[in-house]
CSV table of C-alpha atoms in Angstrom, one decimal:
chain,number,residue,atom,x,y,z
A,178,UNK,CA,19.7,-15.5,-41.9
A,179,UNK,CA,19.1,-12.6,-39.9
A,180,UNK,CA,21.1,-9.3,-40.1
A,181,UNK,CA,22.7,-7.2,-37.5
A,182,UNK,CA,24.2,-4.3,-37.4
A,183,UNK,CA,26.5,-2.9,-35.0
A,184,UNK,CA,27.7,0.8,-34.9
A,185,UNK,CA,31.2,1.1,-33.3
A,186,UNK,CA,34.7,-1.1,-33.3
A,187,UNK,CA,35.6,-0.8,-29.9
A,188,UNK,CA,35.5,-3.4,-27.3
A,189,UNK,CA,31.7,-3.4,-26.7
A,190,UNK,CA,30.9,-3.8,-30.3
A,191,UNK,CA,33.2,-6.3,-31.2
A,192,UNK,CA,32.6,-8.1,-28.3
A,193,UNK,CA,29.0,-8.4,-28.9
A,194,UNK,CA,29.8,-9.3,-32.4
A,195,UNK,CA,31.6,-12.4,-31.2
A,196,UNK,CA,28.3,-13.8,-29.4
A,197,UNK,CA,26.2,-13.0,-32.5
A,198,UNK,CA,28.3,-14.3,-35.1
A,199,UNK,CA,28.7,-17.9,-32.9
A,200,UNK,CA,25.1,-18.1,-32.7
A,201,UNK,CA,25.3,-18.9,-36.5
A,202,UNK,CA,21.8,-17.2,-36.9
A,203,UNK,CA,23.0,-14.0,-37.9
A,204,UNK,CA,25.3,-12.2,-40.3
A,205,UNK,CA,26.9,-9.1,-38.4
A,206,UNK,CA,28.1,-5.9,-39.8
A,207,UNK,CA,30.4,-3.6,-37.8
A,208,UNK,CA,29.8,-0.1,-39.1
A,209,UNK,CA,32.8,2.3,-37.7
A,210,UNK,CA,34.0,5.6,-38.7
A,211,UNK,CA,37.2,7.1,-37.3
A,212,UNK,CA,39.0,5.9,-34.5
A,213,UNK,CA,38.1,3.9,-31.3
A,214,UNK,CA,38.9,5.9,-28.1
A,215,UNK,CA,41.0,2.9,-27.2
A,216,UNK,CA,43.9,3.1,-30.1
A,217,UNK,CA,44.4,6.2,-28.3
A,218,UNK,CA,45.5,4.3,-25.2
A,219,UNK,CA,49.8,4.1,-24.6
A,220,UNK,CA,49.8,1.6,-22.0
A,221,UNK,CA,46.8,-0.9,-20.5
A,222,UNK,CA,48.0,-3.1,-17.4
A,223,UNK,CA,44.8,-3.4,-15.7
A,224,UNK,CA,42.9,-5.7,-17.8
A,225,UNK,CA,42.5,-9.3,-17.5
A,226,UNK,CA,44.7,-11.8,-19.4
A,227,UNK,CA,48.2,-9.8,-20.2
A,228,UNK,CA,51.1,-10.3,-18.2
A,229,UNK,CA,52.9,-7.3,-19.4
A,230,UNK,CA,51.1,-4.1,-20.6
A,231,UNK,CA,49.7,-3.8,-23.5
A,232,UNK,CA,48.8,-0.9,-26.0
A,233,UNK,CA,45.3,-0.1,-26.8
A,234,UNK,CA,45.9,-0.4,-30.4
A,235,UNK,CA,47.5,-4.2,-30.0
A,236,UNK,CA,44.3,-5.0,-27.9
A,237,UNK,CA,41.8,-3.7,-30.2
A,238,UNK,CA,43.6,-5.0,-33.8
A,239,UNK,CA,43.8,-8.5,-32.3
A,240,UNK,CA,40.2,-8.2,-31.1
A,241,UNK,CA,39.2,-7.1,-34.7
A,242,UNK,CA,41.3,-10.1,-36.4
A,243,UNK,CA,39.7,-12.6,-34.1
A,244,UNK,CA,36.1,-11.1,-35.0
A,245,UNK,CA,37.2,-11.2,-38.6
A,246,UNK,CA,38.4,-14.6,-38.2
A,247,UNK,CA,35.0,-15.7,-37.2
A,248,UNK,CA,33.2,-14.2,-40.1
A,249,UNK,CA,32.4,-10.2,-38.7
A,250,UNK,CA,32.1,-7.9,-41.4
A,251,UNK,CA,33.8,-4.4,-40.6
A,252,UNK,CA,33.0,-1.6,-42.6
A,253,UNK,CA,34.5,2.2,-42.7
A,254,UNK,CA,31.2,3.8,-42.9
A,255,UNK,CA,29.3,6.9,-40.9
A,256,UNK,CA,25.8,6.0,-39.7
A,257,UNK,CA,23.6,9.3,-39.9
A,258,UNK,CA,20.5,8.2,-39.2
A,259,UNK,CA,18.0,4.8,-38.3
A,260,UNK,CA,14.4,4.5,-38.9
A,261,UNK,CA,12.0,2.0,-38.4
A,262,UNK,CA,10.4,0.3,-41.1
A,263,UNK,CA,6.8,-1.2,-41.1
A,264,UNK,CA,7.6,-4.7,-40.0
A,265,UNK,CA,9.8,-3.4,-37.0
A,266,UNK,CA,13.2,-3.7,-38.6
A,267,UNK,CA,15.9,-0.9,-39.1
A,268,UNK,CA,16.7,1.2,-42.1
A,269,UNK,CA,20.1,2.4,-41.6
A,270,UNK,CA,21.5,5.3,-43.6
A,271,UNK,CA,25.3,5.5,-44.0
A,272,UNK,CA,27.2,7.7,-46.1
A,273,UNK,CA,27.6,4.7,-48.3
A,274,UNK,CA,23.8,4.1,-48.5
A,275,UNK,CA,21.3,2.2,-46.5
A,276,UNK,CA,20.2,-1.1,-45.8
A,277,UNK,CA,17.9,-3.1,-43.5
A,278,UNK,CA,18.8,-4.9,-40.2
A,279,UNK,CA,16.7,-7.0,-37.8
A,280,UNK,CA,18.7,-5.5,-34.8
A,281,UNK,CA,20.7,-3.0,-34.0
A,282,UNK,CA,23.7,-2.2,-31.5
A,283,UNK,CA,24.8,1.2,-30.7
A,284,UNK,CA,28.5,1.4,-29.3
A,285,UNK,CA,30.1,4.5,-30.6
A,286,UNK,CA,31.0,5.9,-27.5
A,287,UNK,CA,30.2,9.5,-26.7
A,288,UNK,CA,31.1,11.3,-29.7
A,289,UNK,CA,29.4,14.4,-29.4
A,290,UNK,CA,31.3,17.7,-29.7
A,291,UNK,CA,30.5,20.9,-28.7
A,292,UNK,CA,31.7,23.8,-30.5
A,293,UNK,CA,34.1,26.1,-27.9
A,294,UNK,CA,32.8,29.4,-29.1
A,295,UNK,CA,30.5,31.4,-26.3
A,296,UNK,CA,26.8,30.9,-26.4
A,297,UNK,CA,26.6,27.1,-27.2
A,298,UNK,CA,25.9,25.9,-23.5
A,299,UNK,CA,24.5,28.9,-22.4
A,300,UNK,CA,21.3,28.5,-25.5
A,301,UNK,CA,21.0,24.5,-25.0
A,302,UNK,CA,17.2,24.4,-25.0
A,303,UNK,CA,16.9,28.3,-26.1
A,304,UNK,CA,17.6,28.1,-29.6
A,305,UNK,CA,20.6,25.7,-29.7
A,306,UNK,CA,19.7,22.1,-30.7
A,307,UNK,CA,21.5,18.7,-31.2
A,308,UNK,CA,18.5,17.1,-33.1
A,309,UNK,CA,16.6,18.2,-36.3
A,310,UNK,CA,14.2,15.5,-36.4
A,311,UNK,CA,13.7,16.3,-32.8
A,312,UNK,CA,12.9,19.9,-32.9
A,313,UNK,CA,12.5,21.0,-36.7
A,314,UNK,CA,8.8,21.4,-35.9
A,315,UNK,CA,9.6,24.4,-33.1
A,316,UNK,CA,11.3,26.2,-36.0
A,317,UNK,CA,8.7,26.1,-38.9
A,318,UNK,CA,8.8,29.2,-41.3
A,319,UNK,CA,11.7,30.4,-39.3
A,320,UNK,CA,15.7,30.9,-40.5
A,321,UNK,CA,17.8,28.3,-38.8
A,322,UNK,CA,21.8,27.8,-39.2
A,323,UNK,CA,23.5,24.2,-38.6
A,324,UNK,CA,27.2,24.7,-37.5
A,325,UNK,CA,29.2,21.6,-39.2
A,326,UNK,CA,30.8,20.9,-42.5
A,327,UNK,CA,30.5,17.1,-42.6
A,328,UNK,CA,27.7,14.6,-44.0
A,329,UNK,CA,25.9,15.0,-40.4
A,330,UNK,CA,25.5,18.5,-41.1
A,331,UNK,CA,24.3,18.3,-44.8
A,332,UNK,CA,21.4,15.7,-43.2
A,333,UNK,CA,20.3,17.8,-40.6
A,334,UNK,CA,20.3,20.9,-43.1
A,335,UNK,CA,18.1,18.8,-45.6
A,336,UNK,CA,16.0,17.6,-42.9
A,337,UNK,CA,15.4,21.5,-41.4
A,338,UNK,CA,14.8,22.6,-45.0
A,339,UNK,CA,11.6,21.2,-45.3
A,340,UNK,CA,10.1,23.2,-42.4
A,341,UNK,CA,12.4,26.3,-41.9
A,342,UNK,CA,12.2,29.5,-44.0
A,343,UNK,CA,15.7,29.5,-44.8
A,344,UNK,CA,18.6,26.8,-43.6
A,345,UNK,CA,22.3,28.1,-43.5
A,346,UNK,CA,25.2,25.8,-42.9
A,347,UNK,CA,28.0,27.5,-40.9
A,348,UNK,CA,31.7,25.7,-41.5
A,349,UNK,CA,33.2,27.9,-38.8
A,350,UNK,CA,36.2,28.3,-41.0
A,351,UNK,CA,36.3,24.8,-42.5
A,352,UNK,CA,36.2,23.8,-46.3
A,353,UNK,CA,32.9,22.7,-47.4
A,354,UNK,CA,33.8,19.5,-49.4
A,355,UNK,CA,30.3,18.1,-49.8
A,356,UNK,CA,27.3,19.3,-52.1
A,357,UNK,CA,24.6,21.2,-50.4
A,358,UNK,CA,20.8,20.0,-50.4
A,359,UNK,CA,18.7,22.4,-52.8
A,360,UNK,CA,18.0,25.4,-51.1
A,361,UNK,CA,20.6,25.2,-48.7
A,362,UNK,CA,23.2,28.4,-48.3
A,363,UNK,CA,26.8,28.0,-46.5
A,364,UNK,CA,28.8,30.7,-44.8
A,365,UNK,CA,32.3,29.6,-44.1
A,366,UNK,CA,33.2,32.6,-41.8
A,367,UNK,CA,34.6,31.8,-38.1
A,368,UNK,CA,32.1,32.1,-35.5
A,369,UNK,CA,32.8,34.5,-32.5
A,370,UNK,CA,29.6,33.7,-30.7
A,371,UNK,CA,26.0,32.4,-30.8
A,372,UNK,CA,23.8,35.7,-29.0
A,373,UNK,CA,20.3,36.4,-27.9
A,374,UNK,CA,18.4,37.8,-24.9
A,375,UNK,CA,16.2,35.1,-23.6
A,376,UNK,CA,16.6,33.1,-26.8
A,377,UNK,CA,19.1,32.5,-29.7
A,378,UNK,CA,18.8,35.6,-32.3
A,379,UNK,CA,22.2,35.3,-34.4
A,380,UNK,CA,25.7,34.3,-34.9
A,381,UNK,CA,28.5,36.9,-34.9
A,382,UNK,CA,31.2,35.9,-37.0
A,383,UNK,CA,34.7,36.7,-36.2
A,384,UNK,CA,34.7,40.0,-38.9
A,385,UNK,CA,32.0,41.4,-36.5
A,386,UNK,CA,29.3,41.0,-38.7
A,387,UNK,CA,25.9,38.8,-37.8
A,388,UNK,CA,23.5,36.4,-38.9
A,389,UNK,CA,20.1,36.7,-37.8
A,390,UNK,CA,18.5,33.1,-37.0
A,391,UNK,CA,15.9,31.6,-34.4
A,392,UNK,CA,18.0,28.5,-34.1
A,393,UNK,CA,21.3,27.1,-34.3
A,394,UNK,CA,22.0,23.4,-35.0
A,395,UNK,CA,24.9,21.7,-33.8
A,396,UNK,CA,26.3,19.1,-36.0
A,397,UNK,CA,29.9,19.2,-35.7
A,398,UNK,CA,32.0,15.9,-36.3
A,399,UNK,CA,29.7,12.8,-36.7
A,400,UNK,CA,26.3,11.9,-35.0
A,401,UNK,CA,27.1,9.9,-31.7
A,402,UNK,CA,24.9,7.0,-30.4
A,403,UNK,CA,22.7,9.0,-28.0
A,404,UNK,CA,21.7,11.6,-31.0
A,405,UNK,CA,21.1,8.2,-33.3
A,406,UNK,CA,19.0,6.8,-30.4
A,407,UNK,CA,17.0,9.9,-29.6
A,408,UNK,CA,16.1,10.8,-33.2
A,409,UNK,CA,14.6,7.2,-33.2
A,410,UNK,CA,12.7,7.7,-30.0
A,411,UNK,CA,14.6,5.8,-27.8
A,412,UNK,CA,15.1,7.2,-24.4
A,413,UNK,CA,18.1,8.9,-23.4
A,414,UNK,CA,19.4,10.6,-20.1
A,415,UNK,CA,22.0,13.3,-20.3
A,416,UNK,CA,23.1,12.3,-23.6
A,417,UNK,CA,23.7,8.3,-22.8
A,418,UNK,CA,21.3,5.9,-23.8
A,419,UNK,CA,18.7,4.7,-21.1
A,420,UNK,CA,19.0,0.7,-21.4
A,421,UNK,CA,17.9,-2.1,-18.9
A,422,UNK,CA,20.2,-5.1,-17.7
A,423,UNK,CA,19.9,-7.3,-21.2
A,424,UNK,CA,21.5,-3.4,-22.9
A,425,UNK,CA,18.0,-2.9,-24.1
A,426,UNK,CA,17.0,0.4,-24.9
A,427,UNK,CA,13.1,1.5,-25.1
A,428,UNK,CA,13.1,0.6,-28.8
A,429,UNK,CA,12.5,-3.7,-29.4
A,430,UNK,CA,15.6,-4.4,-31.5
A,431,UNK,CA,17.5,-1.5,-30.5
A,432,UNK,CA,20.5,-2.3,-27.9
A,433,UNK,CA,23.3,-0.3,-26.6
A,434,UNK,CA,26.6,-0.8,-24.6
A,435,UNK,CA,29.8,0.6,-24.0
A,436,UNK,CA,30.7,4.4,-23.0
A,437,UNK,CA,27.5,5.4,-24.7
A,438,UNK,CA,25.4,4.2,-21.8
A,439,UNK,CA,27.6,5.6,-19.2
A,440,UNK,CA,28.7,4.3,-16.4
A,441,UNK,CA,32.5,3.1,-15.3
A,442,UNK,CA,34.5,4.1,-18.8
A,443,UNK,CA,36.7,1.1,-18.8
A,444,UNK,CA,37.6,-1.9,-21.1
A,445,UNK,CA,36.5,-4.6,-19.2
A,446,UNK,CA,33.2,-2.9,-18.5
A,447,UNK,CA,32.6,-2.2,-22.5
A,448,UNK,CA,33.4,-5.9,-23.0
A,449,UNK,CA,31.0,-7.1,-20.6
A,450,UNK,CA,28.3,-4.7,-21.7
A,451,UNK,CA,29.0,-5.9,-25.3
A,452,UNK,CA,28.7,-9.7,-24.2
A,453,UNK,CA,25.3,-9.0,-22.6
A,454,UNK,CA,24.2,-7.2,-25.6
A,455,UNK,CA,25.1,-10.0,-27.9
A,456,UNK,CA,23.4,-12.9,-26.0
A,457,UNK,CA,20.4,-10.6,-25.4
A,458,UNK,CA,20.1,-9.9,-29.6
A,459,UNK,CA,20.6,-13.5,-30.2
A,460,UNK,CA,17.5,-13.9,-28.0
A,461,UNK,CA,15.6,-11.1,-29.3
A,462,UNK,CA,16.3,-12.8,-33.5
A,463,UNK,CA,15.0,-16.2,-32.1
A,464,UNK,CA,11.7,-14.9,-30.8
A,465,UNK,CA,11.6,-12.7,-34.5
A,466,UNK,CA,11.1,-16.3,-35.7
A,467,UNK,CA,8.2,-17.5,-33.3
């Protein structure tokens, strides 16, 4: 029995799970952390099959019940990172541990969060980064900061401490509830701005004091699908995952659908993405046995 991981319990992810579980060749795990954007929709009346308006919550919960009835397993876990194994499968690291999967579908929508203080957008690509695995090399022997306070921020800090001279997590006023990696510092002061001339040089706090840094890594909230895909080496464009007509990314066995690949941000489109991805994953799993 093959094993498939779907990240995101929204229309795209649940739709894909139905096609995969009905194939009878795979166990399907749907990993989600937090609410789908659909949960916030008060009334939907442009979706096929409903004579009267339906709330996003009702539509989503009924869809989930249908998937669970068929045997799909749902877990409240945050996906932090994916890595390729030697046999071209996927090791998924979540806040509950790690496991190996034969195929993965990313469907967590667009979750990248940009802090509201000044300097973040202005210094993107010039000291502001969203990917420690991608950019740690450029900060060898230099001090860096990670902005965030959750599991995602801790993970990024753990990556950076292997190459940078110092790593400080800046929580921007939030409480740090997780243990820090060895050697990583923490500062809970509110941030006023990221500043510098041509590149990031310092973070200025609301008390007027500053911390010198060569780089600021944004890790607010949780890692979105685009972040996960980019760290694995899959092609992305403007934060969206690049896929072909089969919803396949540039990494064999890695698929994506829904808001994280862009296009029309509608339930009907996400469901269609999931259907295509689900059938494509089934074909991929069958090829693995040849």
